[in-house]
Amino acid sequence: MKYYSTKNKNQPFSFKEVVIKGLPDDNGLFMPETFPNFEDDFFEGLENMPLDKIATEVIYPFVKEDIPEEVLKDICKKAFNFEVPLIEVKPNFYSMELYHGPTLAFKDFGARFMAGCLGYFASQNEREVNILAATSGDTGGAVAAGFYKTKGVKVTILYPKGKVSELQERQLTTLGENITALEVDGTFDDCQKLVKKAFLDGELNEKINLSSANSINVARLLPQSVYYFYAWSRLKSAGKKVVFAVPSGNFGNITGGLFAKMMGLPIENFVAATNVNKVVPDYLQEGQFIPKPSIQTVSNAMDVGNPSNFERLMSIFNKNWQLTRNVIKGYYYTDEETLEAIRHVFNKYGYILDPHGAVGYKALSSYINGKSSTIGVLLETAHPIKFAEHVEESIGKKLEVPDGISELYEKDIAKIPMSKSYNEFKDYLLNKSGVKIK
Ligand SMILES: *Cc1c(COP(=O)(O)O)cnc(C)c1O
């Protein structure tokens, strides 16, 4: 499989190149040249296949020139090693809980798979790979946990001091080993600037082998296709149309689903659910894409005013608005509606949603509205405990704390304080790598 930038169809890249590079130099995003088309017998055999086996089958055509099948099997076994329960919330309405990974959010799928790929590529290298990642909270934790103890890879996570939750900080600072957390006296944007500057610094790149763990990496999208196949295979015997509702911010999760559809998975529609950061629902409604500054909400992982994967949606649908809105149905909700949905679903069905899932729940309920020939699957993207305050207030009771979380509160924290000065950051990178500056 070859990959191309959405902005240049003339220069092909290999899977290995796009994973290591992350982003093309021309402001586009990498896309596969084509999609494998799976035959009927593949789909017939899916219902008894475990998740990690489905992952290997689905992903192999995309990587086979660079990763041997046996290695891919092993990467998928390690990346897809947690439960993905499909809970029937009400008749023909399922919640697929994607939050049973180490950081309790669906980003574990992408981060763990990408870590497996980069770890494999690093093992072919003489030089240690240094991953740099700036985080506003969630992504960094998933990346750190994904790369934990990967040989030949060091990870440096930059996070803004005082601007992540205590749980998120613990997820970043209690791992140790090959993971280092830098607490930057600044904002998320300052963290991102430091990382960007490091990648452009010729002297630094000569001395150490830098790589990014960017959220728009192709290696994060491919594993996000897998659970669509999984859910469909477990529900297909009902003989109904299957629709997925995806709580969306940067639209990477829904892009994974669109990849699955391109591979032949018969998904009727995607329900794109957002909070009031609704530039994509607006586009679907009106035909104009107008990026806006983001607005803070209770479903804060979706507070995105300029979704980075919109470029990929346009590439998939050839910039055809009508085609796009035939497949993707957009809905958006306010915080008030979101919290009310958490309360309603708990009172009526005894099921606890997180704020992101609650946005998706409302959207899917509106879409289905009496369509008895349809099964809806809500992608529940975060564990309610991550948003305990809002959830507990809505349902009027305390949440149980999962095992992994209470352990986090017993571990020691290790972090390195850092100003937002680039020279201090560069000095740190060179010295910890054993290379002295000047
Ligand atoms: C990142 C995130 C989302 C949004 O996913 P995108 O791929 O950016 O659309 C939704 N919910 C949670 C909990 C997330 O962490």
Short mmCIF file of C-alpha atoms and ligand atoms in Angstrom, two decimals:
data_model
loop_
_atom_site.label_atom_id
_atom_site.label_comp_id
_atom_site.label_asym_id
_atom_site.label_seq_id
_atom_site.Cartn_x
_atom_site.Cartn_y
_atom_site.Cartn_z
CA MET A 1 0.00 0.00 0.00
CA LYS A 2 1.25 3.43 -0.89
CA TYR A 3 0.26 6.64 0.88
CA TYR A 4 -0.14 10.15 -0.50
CA SER A 5 -0.60 13.61 0.92
CA THR A 6 -4.12 14.95 0.37
CA LYS A 7 -2.34 17.91 -1.26
CA ASN A 8 -0.07 15.98 -3.64
CA LYS A 9 -0.99 12.84 -5.57
CA ASN A 10 2.43 12.57 -7.21
CA GLN A 11 4.75 11.60 -4.37
CA PRO A 12 4.18 8.15 -2.83
CA PHE A 13 5.26 7.21 0.69
CA SER A 14 5.52 3.84 2.42
CA PHE A 15 3.64 3.00 5.62
CA LYS A 16 6.88 3.19 7.57
CA GLU A 17 7.58 6.65 6.18
CA VAL A 18 4.14 8.04 7.00
CA VAL A 19 4.21 6.65 10.54
CA ILE A 20 7.61 8.13 11.28
CA LYS A 21 6.94 11.40 9.48
CA GLY A 22 3.41 11.86 10.87
CA LEU A 23 2.59 14.82 8.63
CA PRO A 24 3.56 15.62 5.04
CA ASP A 25 5.49 18.88 4.53
CA ASP A 26 2.75 20.46 2.39
CA ASN A 27 0.04 20.99 5.07
CA GLY A 28 -1.99 18.05 3.79
CA LEU A 29 -2.62 14.76 5.61
CA PHE A 30 -1.53 11.28 4.60
CA MET A 31 -4.13 8.95 3.09
CA PRO A 32 -3.86 5.40 1.75
CA GLU A 33 -3.83 5.19 -2.03
CA THR A 34 -6.72 2.68 -2.07
CA PHE A 35 -8.72 0.56 0.36
CA PRO A 36 -8.71 -3.24 0.37
CA ASN A 37 -12.09 -4.63 -0.57
CA PHE A 38 -12.98 -7.57 1.64
CA GLU A 39 -15.05 -10.38 0.13
CA ASP A 40 -18.31 -11.82 1.50
CA ASP A 41 -16.62 -14.83 3.09
CA PHE A 42 -14.44 -12.52 5.17
CA PHE A 43 -17.55 -10.86 6.62
CA GLU A 44 -19.29 -14.19 7.16
CA GLY A 45 -16.41 -15.47 9.28
CA LEU A 46 -16.09 -12.37 11.45
CA GLU A 47 -18.60 -13.12 14.18
CA ASN A 48 -16.42 -15.66 15.95
CA MET A 49 -13.13 -13.86 15.49
CA PRO A 50 -11.60 -12.24 18.56
CA LEU A 51 -10.91 -8.51 18.40
CA ASP A 52 -7.13 -8.74 17.99
CA LYS A 53 -7.52 -11.21 15.11
CA ILE A 54 -9.99 -8.90 13.36
CA ALA A 55 -7.42 -6.12 13.87
CA THR A 56 -4.67 -8.15 12.18
CA GLU A 57 -6.91 -9.06 9.23
CA VAL A 58 -8.17 -5.52 8.69
CA ILE A 59 -4.84 -3.74 9.10
CA TYR A 60 -2.48 -6.15 7.30
CA PRO A 61 -3.20 -4.93 3.73
CA PHE A 62 -2.23 -1.40 4.82
CA VAL A 63 1.15 -2.34 6.28
CA LYS A 64 2.31 -5.56 4.64
CA GLU A 65 5.29 -4.05 2.79
CA ASP A 66 6.75 -2.84 6.10
CA ILE A 67 5.50 -5.14 8.87
CA PRO A 68 5.57 -8.96 8.61
CA GLU A 69 2.25 -10.61 9.47
CA GLU A 70 3.68 -12.35 12.55
CA VAL A 71 4.92 -9.02 13.93
CA LEU A 72 1.59 -7.35 13.20
CA LYS A 73 -0.21 -10.15 15.03
CA ASP A 74 1.92 -9.49 18.05
CA ILE A 75 1.41 -5.71 17.88
CA CYS A 76 -2.39 -6.21 17.68
CA LYS A 77 -2.39 -8.71 20.53
CA LYS A 78 -0.69 -6.19 22.77
CA ALA A 79 -2.66 -3.15 21.55
CA PHE A 80 -6.11 -4.80 21.65
CA ASN A 81 -5.76 -6.58 24.96
CA PHE A 82 -8.75 -5.15 26.81
CA GLU A 83 -12.47 -5.77 26.77
CA VAL A 84 -14.83 -3.97 24.40
CA PRO A 85 -18.29 -4.63 25.90
CA LEU A 86 -21.38 -4.04 23.79
CA ILE A 87 -24.10 -3.08 26.25
CA GLU A 88 -27.75 -3.05 25.19
CA VAL A 89 -28.99 0.18 26.77
CA LYS A 90 -32.48 -0.13 25.29
CA PRO A 91 -33.93 -2.27 22.47
CA ASN A 92 -31.78 -1.97 19.31
CA PHE A 93 -29.54 0.59 20.98
CA TYR A 94 -26.06 -0.48 22.06
CA SER A 95 -23.23 1.29 23.80
CA MET A 96 -19.82 0.03 22.70
CA GLU A 97 -17.54 0.83 25.61
CA LEU A 98 -14.20 1.80 24.13
CA TYR A 99 -12.84 2.98 27.46
CA HIS A 100 -11.45 -0.11 29.15
CA GLY A 101 -7.84 0.60 28.17
CA PRO A 102 -5.18 1.95 30.56
CA THR A 103 -6.17 5.63 30.28
CA LEU A 104 -9.92 4.97 30.18
CA ALA A 105 -10.57 6.57 26.78
CA PHE A 106 -10.80 5.29 23.22
CA LYS A 107 -7.53 7.02 22.34
CA ASP A 108 -5.76 4.02 23.87
CA PHE A 109 -6.52 2.04 20.69
CA GLY A 110 -4.74 4.47 18.40
CA ALA A 111 -1.90 5.28 20.76
CA ARG A 112 -1.13 1.64 21.61
CA PHE A 113 -1.17 0.50 18.00
CA MET A 114 1.01 3.41 16.87
CA ALA A 115 3.41 2.67 19.73
CA GLY A 116 3.64 -0.95 18.58
CA CYS A 117 4.49 0.15 15.02
CA LEU A 118 7.05 2.76 16.06
CA GLY A 119 8.56 0.32 18.56
CA TYR A 120 9.01 -2.21 15.75
CA PHE A 121 10.57 0.38 13.44
CA ALA A 122 12.84 1.54 16.27
CA SER A 123 14.03 -2.05 16.78
CA GLN A 124 15.38 -1.97 13.20
CA ASN A 125 17.34 1.19 14.03
CA GLU A 126 20.72 1.59 15.68
CA ARG A 127 19.74 4.87 17.29
CA GLU A 128 17.26 5.33 20.07
CA VAL A 129 14.05 7.11 19.00
CA ASN A 130 12.87 10.11 21.02
CA ILE A 131 9.14 10.73 20.88
CA LEU A 132 8.02 14.25 21.75
CA ALA A 133 4.37 14.93 22.45
CA ALA A 134 2.55 17.98 23.74
CA THR A 135 -0.74 17.27 25.47
CA SER A 136 -3.65 19.21 26.85
CA GLY A 137 -4.48 16.17 28.97
CA ASP A 138 -5.81 13.00 27.41
CA THR A 139 -3.69 12.22 24.40
CA GLY A 140 -0.42 12.39 26.31
CA GLY A 141 -1.57 9.79 28.80
CA ALA A 142 -2.62 7.38 26.06
CA VAL A 143 0.69 7.87 24.23
CA ALA A 144 2.73 7.46 27.41
CA ALA A 145 0.90 4.28 28.42
CA GLY A 146 1.19 2.96 24.85
CA PHE A 147 4.98 3.35 24.70
CA TYR A 148 5.63 2.33 28.31
CA LYS A 149 8.64 -0.02 28.40
CA THR A 150 9.00 -0.09 24.60
CA LYS A 151 12.66 -0.88 23.88
CA GLY A 152 14.64 1.71 21.93
CA VAL A 153 12.01 4.41 22.45
CA LYS A 154 12.12 7.32 24.92
CA VAL A 155 9.03 9.44 25.36
CA THR A 156 8.93 13.04 26.55
CA ILE A 157 5.49 14.44 27.28
CA LEU A 158 5.00 18.19 27.72
CA TYR A 159 1.91 19.32 29.58
CA PRO A 160 0.77 22.76 30.80
CA LYS A 161 1.24 23.28 34.53
CA GLY A 162 -2.04 23.44 36.45
CA LYS A 163 -4.14 22.95 33.32
CA VAL A 164 -4.69 19.18 33.35
CA SER A 165 -6.83 17.26 35.84
CA GLU A 166 -5.17 15.48 38.77
CA LEU A 167 -6.04 12.11 37.26
CA GLN A 168 -4.49 13.10 33.93
CA GLU A 169 -1.34 14.37 35.64
CA ARG A 170 -1.02 11.11 37.53
CA GLN A 171 -1.36 9.14 34.30
CA LEU A 172 1.56 11.13 32.87
CA THR A 173 3.85 11.29 35.88
CA THR A 174 3.64 7.92 37.61
CA LEU A 175 4.90 5.60 34.87
CA GLY A 176 8.65 6.31 34.97
CA GLU A 177 10.98 3.97 33.02
CA ASN A 178 11.21 5.34 29.46
CA ILE A 179 8.51 7.98 30.03
CA THR A 180 9.38 11.51 31.21
CA ALA A 181 6.83 14.22 31.95
CA LEU A 182 7.79 17.87 31.60
CA GLU A 183 5.56 20.28 33.47
CA VAL A 184 5.70 23.44 31.40
CA ASP A 185 5.01 26.80 33.00
CA GLY A 186 2.69 27.91 30.19
CA THR A 187 -0.33 26.90 28.12
CA PHE A 188 -0.95 23.93 25.86
CA ASP A 189 -0.03 26.18 22.93
CA ASP A 190 3.35 26.91 24.55
CA CYS A 191 3.96 23.16 24.87
CA GLN A 192 3.05 22.66 21.23
CA LYS A 193 5.37 25.48 20.15
CA LEU A 194 8.31 23.90 21.97
CA VAL A 195 7.69 20.58 20.24
CA LYS A 196 7.27 22.18 16.81
CA LYS A 197 10.47 24.17 17.24
CA ALA A 198 12.39 21.07 18.24
CA PHE A 199 11.32 19.29 15.04
CA LEU A 200 12.55 22.22 12.95
CA ASP A 201 15.89 22.49 14.77
CA GLY A 202 18.56 21.08 12.45
CA GLU A 203 21.30 20.86 15.08
CA LEU A 204 19.06 18.98 17.50
CA ASN A 205 17.83 16.57 14.83
CA GLU A 206 21.40 15.73 13.87
CA LYS A 207 22.21 14.74 17.41
CA ILE A 208 19.07 12.91 18.44
CA ASN A 209 16.50 10.93 16.52
CA LEU A 210 13.18 12.75 17.05
CA SER A 211 9.76 11.43 16.17
CA SER A 212 6.25 12.74 16.77
CA ALA A 213 3.25 10.90 18.14
CA ASN A 214 0.86 13.24 16.47
CA SER A 215 -2.85 12.64 16.71
CA ILE A 216 -3.30 12.76 12.94
CA ASN A 217 -0.84 9.91 12.35
CA VAL A 218 -2.17 7.23 9.99
CA ALA A 219 -1.16 4.61 12.57
CA ARG A 220 -3.80 6.03 14.90
CA LEU A 221 -6.60 5.83 12.33
CA LEU A 222 -6.19 2.22 11.20
CA PRO A 223 -6.86 0.68 14.64
CA GLN A 224 -9.89 2.96 14.96
CA SER A 225 -11.51 1.06 12.05
CA VAL A 226 -11.27 -2.24 13.81
CA TYR A 227 -13.99 -1.90 16.43
CA TYR A 228 -16.56 -0.98 13.75
CA PHE A 229 -15.97 -4.41 12.19
CA TYR A 230 -16.13 -5.97 15.63
CA ALA A 231 -19.47 -4.39 16.61
CA TRP A 232 -21.04 -5.12 13.24
CA SER A 233 -19.95 -8.77 13.40
CA ARG A 234 -21.52 -9.20 16.84
CA LEU A 235 -24.82 -7.59 15.80
CA LYS A 236 -25.28 -8.72 12.20
CA SER A 237 -27.38 -11.79 13.04
CA ALA A 238 -30.30 -9.46 13.85
CA GLY A 239 -30.47 -8.72 10.11
CA LYS A 240 -30.89 -4.97 10.57
CA LYS A 241 -29.08 -1.94 9.23
CA VAL A 242 -26.27 -0.83 11.51
CA VAL A 243 -25.63 2.83 12.29
CA PHE A 244 -22.80 4.22 14.41
CA ALA A 245 -22.96 7.38 16.49
CA VAL A 246 -19.56 8.95 17.09
CA PRO A 247 -18.93 11.72 19.64
CA SER A 248 -16.58 13.86 17.56
CA GLY A 249 -13.93 16.54 18.01
CA ASN A 250 -11.10 16.20 15.52
CA PHE A 251 -13.13 13.58 13.60
CA GLY A 252 -10.41 10.92 13.75
CA ASN A 253 -12.70 8.30 15.25
CA ILE A 254 -15.35 8.78 12.57
CA THR A 255 -12.62 8.72 9.89
CA GLY A 256 -11.68 5.26 11.18
CA GLY A 257 -15.32 4.24 10.63
CA LEU A 258 -15.33 5.69 7.12
CA PHE A 259 -12.20 3.65 6.37
CA ALA A 260 -14.17 0.56 7.46
CA LYS A 261 -17.00 1.50 5.11
CA MET A 262 -14.51 2.00 2.24
CA MET A 263 -13.30 -1.56 2.94
CA GLY A 264 -16.82 -2.87 2.34
CA LEU A 265 -18.32 -2.92 5.83
CA PRO A 266 -22.04 -2.26 5.27
CA ILE A 267 -22.57 0.72 7.53
CA GLU A 268 -25.79 2.53 6.69
CA ASN A 269 -24.94 5.92 8.20
CA PHE A 270 -22.63 7.66 10.62
CA VAL A 271 -24.13 9.98 13.18
CA ALA A 272 -21.59 12.73 13.91
CA ALA A 273 -22.36 14.07 17.38
CA THR A 274 -20.76 17.27 18.64
CA ASN A 275 -21.18 19.75 21.44
CA VAL A 276 -21.65 23.44 20.54
CA ASN A 277 -18.34 23.29 18.65
CA LYS A 278 -20.45 22.42 15.65
CA VAL A 279 -18.54 23.43 12.54
CA VAL A 280 -19.05 20.01 10.93
CA PRO A 281 -22.82 19.75 11.64
CA ASP A 282 -23.01 23.29 10.22
CA TYR A 283 -21.11 22.19 7.13
CA LEU A 284 -23.45 19.23 6.65
CA GLN A 285 -26.43 21.53 7.03
CA GLU A 286 -25.28 24.48 4.98
CA GLY A 287 -22.42 23.37 2.76
CA GLN A 288 -19.83 25.81 4.12
CA PHE A 289 -16.91 24.84 6.35
CA ILE A 290 -16.06 27.75 8.60
CA PRO A 291 -13.46 27.03 11.35
CA LYS A 292 -14.10 28.92 14.59
CA PRO A 293 -12.29 29.44 17.91
CA SER A 294 -13.18 26.58 20.26
CA ILE A 295 -15.74 26.96 23.04
CA GLN A 296 -15.24 25.25 26.40
CA THR A 297 -17.84 22.59 27.28
CA VAL A 298 -18.36 19.65 29.67
CA SER A 299 -17.43 17.24 26.87
CA ASN A 300 -14.05 18.91 26.60
CA ALA A 301 -12.25 16.33 24.45
CA MET A 302 -14.58 17.53 21.68
CA ASP A 303 -13.87 21.26 22.11
CA VAL A 304 -12.41 21.65 18.64
CA GLY A 305 -13.17 24.60 16.38
CA ASN A 306 -11.12 23.45 13.39
CA PRO A 307 -11.24 19.64 13.21
CA SER A 308 -7.95 18.34 11.83
CA ASN A 309 -9.45 15.37 9.99
CA PHE A 310 -11.92 17.46 8.00
CA GLU A 311 -9.28 17.40 5.26
CA ARG A 312 -9.50 13.59 5.21
CA LEU A 313 -13.33 13.66 5.06
CA MET A 314 -13.07 15.92 2.02
CA SER A 315 -10.59 13.54 0.44
CA ILE A 316 -12.84 10.51 1.06
CA PHE A 317 -15.92 12.24 -0.36
CA ASN A 318 -14.06 14.08 -3.11
CA LYS A 319 -15.30 17.41 -1.69
CA ASN A 320 -18.85 16.41 -2.66
CA TRP A 321 -21.17 17.97 -0.08
CA GLN A 322 -24.26 15.97 -1.08
CA LEU A 323 -22.36 12.68 -0.94
CA THR A 324 -20.92 13.60 2.47
CA ARG A 325 -24.31 14.42 3.98
CA ASN A 326 -25.87 11.25 2.54
CA VAL A 327 -23.46 9.24 4.68
CA ILE A 328 -22.80 11.46 7.72
CA LYS A 329 -25.70 12.93 9.71
CA GLY A 330 -24.72 15.80 12.00
CA TYR A 331 -26.23 16.67 15.39
CA TYR A 332 -25.06 18.99 18.18
CA TYR A 333 -26.11 19.60 21.79
CA THR A 334 -25.55 22.10 24.59
CA ASP A 335 -24.06 21.28 28.00
CA GLU A 336 -27.49 21.49 29.56
CA GLU A 337 -28.87 18.89 27.15
CA THR A 338 -25.80 16.71 27.69
CA LEU A 339 -26.12 16.62 31.48
CA GLU A 340 -29.87 16.09 31.21
CA ALA A 341 -29.19 13.06 28.96
CA ILE A 342 -26.85 11.55 31.58
CA ARG A 343 -29.61 11.94 34.20
CA HIS A 344 -32.34 10.59 31.92
CA VAL A 345 -30.41 7.50 30.79
CA PHE A 346 -29.43 6.64 34.33
CA ASN A 347 -32.96 7.09 35.70
CA LYS A 348 -34.68 5.27 32.87
CA TYR A 349 -32.20 2.50 31.97
CA GLY A 350 -29.73 2.38 34.87
CA TYR A 351 -26.84 3.01 32.47
CA ILE A 352 -24.14 5.58 33.20
CA LEU A 353 -22.83 7.70 30.32
CA ASP A 354 -19.92 10.12 30.33
CA PRO A 355 -20.56 13.61 28.83
CA HIS A 356 -19.10 12.63 25.41
CA GLY A 357 -21.20 9.49 25.25
CA ALA A 358 -24.23 11.51 26.34
CA VAL A 359 -23.87 13.80 23.32
CA GLY A 360 -23.70 10.70 21.13
CA TYR A 361 -26.70 9.17 22.90
CA LYS A 362 -28.89 12.17 22.12
CA ALA A 363 -27.76 12.25 18.50
CA LEU A 364 -28.35 8.53 17.96
CA SER A 365 -31.76 8.67 19.64
CA SER A 366 -32.79 11.54 17.34
CA TYR A 367 -31.51 9.73 14.28
CA ILE A 368 -33.23 6.43 15.08
CA ASN A 369 -36.52 7.96 16.22
CA GLY A 370 -38.75 4.97 15.51
CA LYS A 371 -36.74 3.37 12.68
CA SER A 372 -37.38 -0.24 13.73
CA SER A 373 -35.21 -1.73 10.99
CA THR A 374 -32.06 -0.12 12.41
CA ILE A 375 -29.62 -1.04 15.15
CA GLY A 376 -27.75 1.91 16.62
CA VAL A 377 -24.30 1.62 18.15
CA LEU A 378 -23.05 4.46 20.29
CA LEU A 379 -19.27 4.67 20.62
CA GLU A 380 -18.76 5.41 24.33
CA THR A 381 -15.39 7.14 24.21
CA ALA A 382 -14.54 7.79 27.87
CA HIS A 383 -15.11 6.19 31.26
CA PRO A 384 -17.62 8.23 33.33
CA ILE A 385 -15.10 8.36 36.20
CA LYS A 386 -12.93 10.70 34.09
CA PHE A 387 -15.71 13.27 34.40
CA ALA A 388 -16.84 12.21 37.86
CA GLU A 389 -17.91 15.65 39.02
CA HIS A 390 -20.45 16.27 36.26
CA VAL A 391 -21.63 12.68 36.11
CA GLU A 392 -22.12 12.33 39.87
CA GLU A 393 -24.03 15.58 39.99
CA SER A 394 -26.30 14.44 37.15
CA ILE A 395 -27.09 10.99 38.52
CA GLY A 396 -27.10 12.03 42.16
CA LYS A 397 -24.72 9.36 43.43
CA LYS A 398 -21.03 8.51 43.74
CA LEU A 399 -19.30 6.50 41.02
CA GLU A 400 -17.31 3.39 41.78
CA VAL A 401 -13.61 3.94 41.24
CA PRO A 402 -12.08 1.31 38.92
CA ASP A 403 -9.04 -0.62 40.25
CA GLY A 404 -6.43 0.93 37.96
CA ILE A 405 -7.39 4.40 39.18
CA SER A 406 -7.02 3.90 42.89
CA GLU A 407 -3.57 2.40 42.22
CA LEU A 408 -2.57 5.60 40.43
CA TYR A 409 -3.16 7.56 43.61
CA GLU A 410 -0.70 5.40 45.54
CA LYS A 411 2.22 5.80 43.14
CA ASP A 412 5.02 8.37 43.32
CA ILE A 413 4.91 11.32 40.96
CA ALA A 414 7.99 12.25 38.90
CA LYS A 415 8.02 15.36 36.74
CA ILE A 416 10.54 17.91 35.53
CA PRO A 417 9.56 21.56 35.79
CA MET A 418 10.34 23.56 32.66
CA SER A 419 9.90 27.19 31.62
CA LYS A 420 8.50 27.86 28.15
CA SER A 421 11.96 28.92 26.95
CA TYR A 422 13.10 26.86 23.98
CA ASN A 423 16.76 26.91 25.02
CA GLU A 424 15.98 25.30 28.35
CA PHE A 425 13.96 22.59 26.60
CA LYS A 426 16.68 21.96 24.03
CA ASP A 427 19.35 21.79 26.74
CA TYR A 428 17.25 19.27 28.56
CA LEU A 429 16.81 17.08 25.46
CA LEU A 430 20.52 17.12 24.64
CA ASN A 431 21.71 16.49 28.17
CA LYS A 432 19.35 13.69 29.04
CA SER A 433 20.38 11.98 25.81
CA GLY A 434 23.97 12.12 26.98
CA VAL A 435 24.93 14.74 24.38
CA LYS A 436 26.40 17.92 25.86
CA ILE A 437 25.51 21.22 24.27
CA LYS A 438 28.64 23.33 23.48
C1 LIG B 1 -10.63 12.58 21.64
C2 LIG B 1 -11.97 12.28 22.16
C3 LIG B 1 -13.13 12.43 21.39
C4 LIG B 1 -13.10 12.98 19.99
O1 LIG B 1 -12.51 12.08 19.08
P1 LIG B 1 -12.05 12.61 17.65
O2 LIG B 1 -11.37 11.46 17.02
O3 LIG B 1 -11.10 13.75 17.92
O4 LIG B 1 -13.26 13.04 16.92
C5 LIG B 1 -14.36 12.08 21.94
N1 LIG B 1 -14.43 11.63 23.21
C6 LIG B 1 -13.35 11.48 23.98
C7 LIG B 1 -13.52 11.02 25.37
C8 LIG B 1 -12.07 11.78 23.49
O5 LIG B 1 -11.00 11.64 24.29
#
